[in-house]
Amino acid sequence: MIKFTVEDHDGNRQEIEAPADMGFSLMEILKASEYPVLATCGGMALCATCHVEVLEGKDGLGEATDIELDQLENLPEYYPTSRLACQIRIGDILEGAVVKLRGEDVV
């Protein structure tokens, strides 16, 4: 199991545990944990509604793809540590990371 922390839109933090061996994306885990992640494109990096900011642990995640960057750069709020949760796979690289929800608040 991989442990990481999620900060919601109100600044509340919660530690999440997720299986590293099932091929889930961060977006899928956030949705399963009932966070308000719209994710309208279903994980294809086409909508950016699963936008997160990686507050800690970004060095291990690697670089964003060109497709991901194209979506992020079109957002009204874009940060140097912005990523699309659908493009981050749950694995050792996420252990101990802290991510902040930045996508649309759909609640």
XYZ file of C-alpha atoms in Angstrom:
107
model
C 0.000 0.000 0.000
C 1.127 3.521 -0.843
C 0.407 6.389 1.552
C 0.078 9.998 0.447
C -1.762 13.076 1.665
C -4.559 14.978 -0.070
C -5.387 18.593 0.739
C -8.926 19.548 -0.219
C -10.263 22.917 -1.393
C -10.775 24.020 2.237
C -7.197 23.225 3.260
C -8.089 20.053 5.173
C -5.557 17.252 4.834
C -6.194 13.525 4.925
C -3.791 10.622 4.487
C -4.887 8.142 1.822
C -3.760 4.555 1.328
C -3.958 3.019 -2.115
C -2.791 -0.263 -3.644
C 0.326 0.126 -5.760
C -0.148 -3.047 -7.758
C -3.509 -2.503 -9.444
C -2.616 0.163 -12.027
C -4.900 2.867 -10.625
C -4.321 6.531 -11.378
C -4.383 9.224 -8.736
C -7.630 10.477 -10.304
C -9.313 7.101 -9.780
C -8.235 6.980 -6.138
C -9.434 10.554 -5.528
C -12.834 9.738 -7.029
C -13.074 6.477 -5.046
C -12.230 8.466 -1.892
C -15.196 10.731 -2.735
C -13.200 13.880 -3.408
C -14.948 16.371 -5.713
C -12.998 15.480 -8.856
C -15.071 15.958 -11.994
C -12.732 14.121 -14.418
C -15.103 14.466 -17.361
C -12.729 12.972 -19.939
C -12.222 9.787 -17.939
C -8.453 9.988 -17.692
C -7.375 10.909 -21.216
C -5.764 14.287 -20.325
C -8.376 16.169 -22.359
C -10.294 18.199 -19.787
C -7.975 19.148 -16.869
C -10.816 18.822 -14.343
C -8.578 16.514 -12.273
C -5.990 19.278 -11.827
C -3.863 18.910 -8.680
C -0.863 20.776 -7.340
C 1.923 18.571 -6.015
C 3.030 20.285 -2.809
C 5.567 17.631 -1.760
C 7.135 14.779 -3.693
C 7.058 16.254 -7.197
C 10.643 15.268 -7.976
C 9.784 11.577 -8.114
C 6.809 12.002 -10.453
C 8.794 12.779 -13.574
C 7.926 15.334 -16.194
C 4.435 15.988 -17.513
C 3.791 14.885 -21.097
C 3.181 17.443 -23.846
C -0.527 16.544 -23.917
C -0.783 17.091 -20.165
C 1.077 20.403 -20.368
C -1.201 21.602 -23.179
C -4.228 21.119 -20.906
C -2.563 22.626 -17.830
C -1.357 25.722 -19.658
C -4.949 26.545 -20.656
C -6.160 26.663 -17.055
C -6.889 29.998 -15.344
C -4.729 28.866 -12.412
C -1.590 27.004 -13.389
C 1.329 26.378 -11.031
C 4.857 25.101 -11.689
C 3.914 21.952 -9.739
C 0.524 21.446 -11.430
C -0.306 18.004 -12.763
C -3.347 16.107 -13.993
C -4.243 13.381 -11.492
C -5.274 11.089 -14.367
C -1.667 11.033 -15.577
C -0.109 10.002 -12.251
C -0.074 6.263 -11.572
C -0.226 5.007 -8.012
C 3.168 3.577 -7.158
C 6.255 4.046 -5.034
C 6.817 7.466 -6.625
C 3.751 8.747 -4.787
C 4.786 7.481 -1.329
C 4.728 10.391 1.145
C 3.619 12.947 -1.457
C 1.192 15.764 -0.663
C -1.240 16.828 -3.390
C -3.709 19.705 -3.276
C -6.967 19.567 -5.216
C -7.102 22.384 -7.755
C -9.722 21.235 -10.256
C -13.281 22.507 -10.287
C -15.100 22.075 -6.992
C -18.151 20.051 -8.034
C -19.820 19.690 -4.631
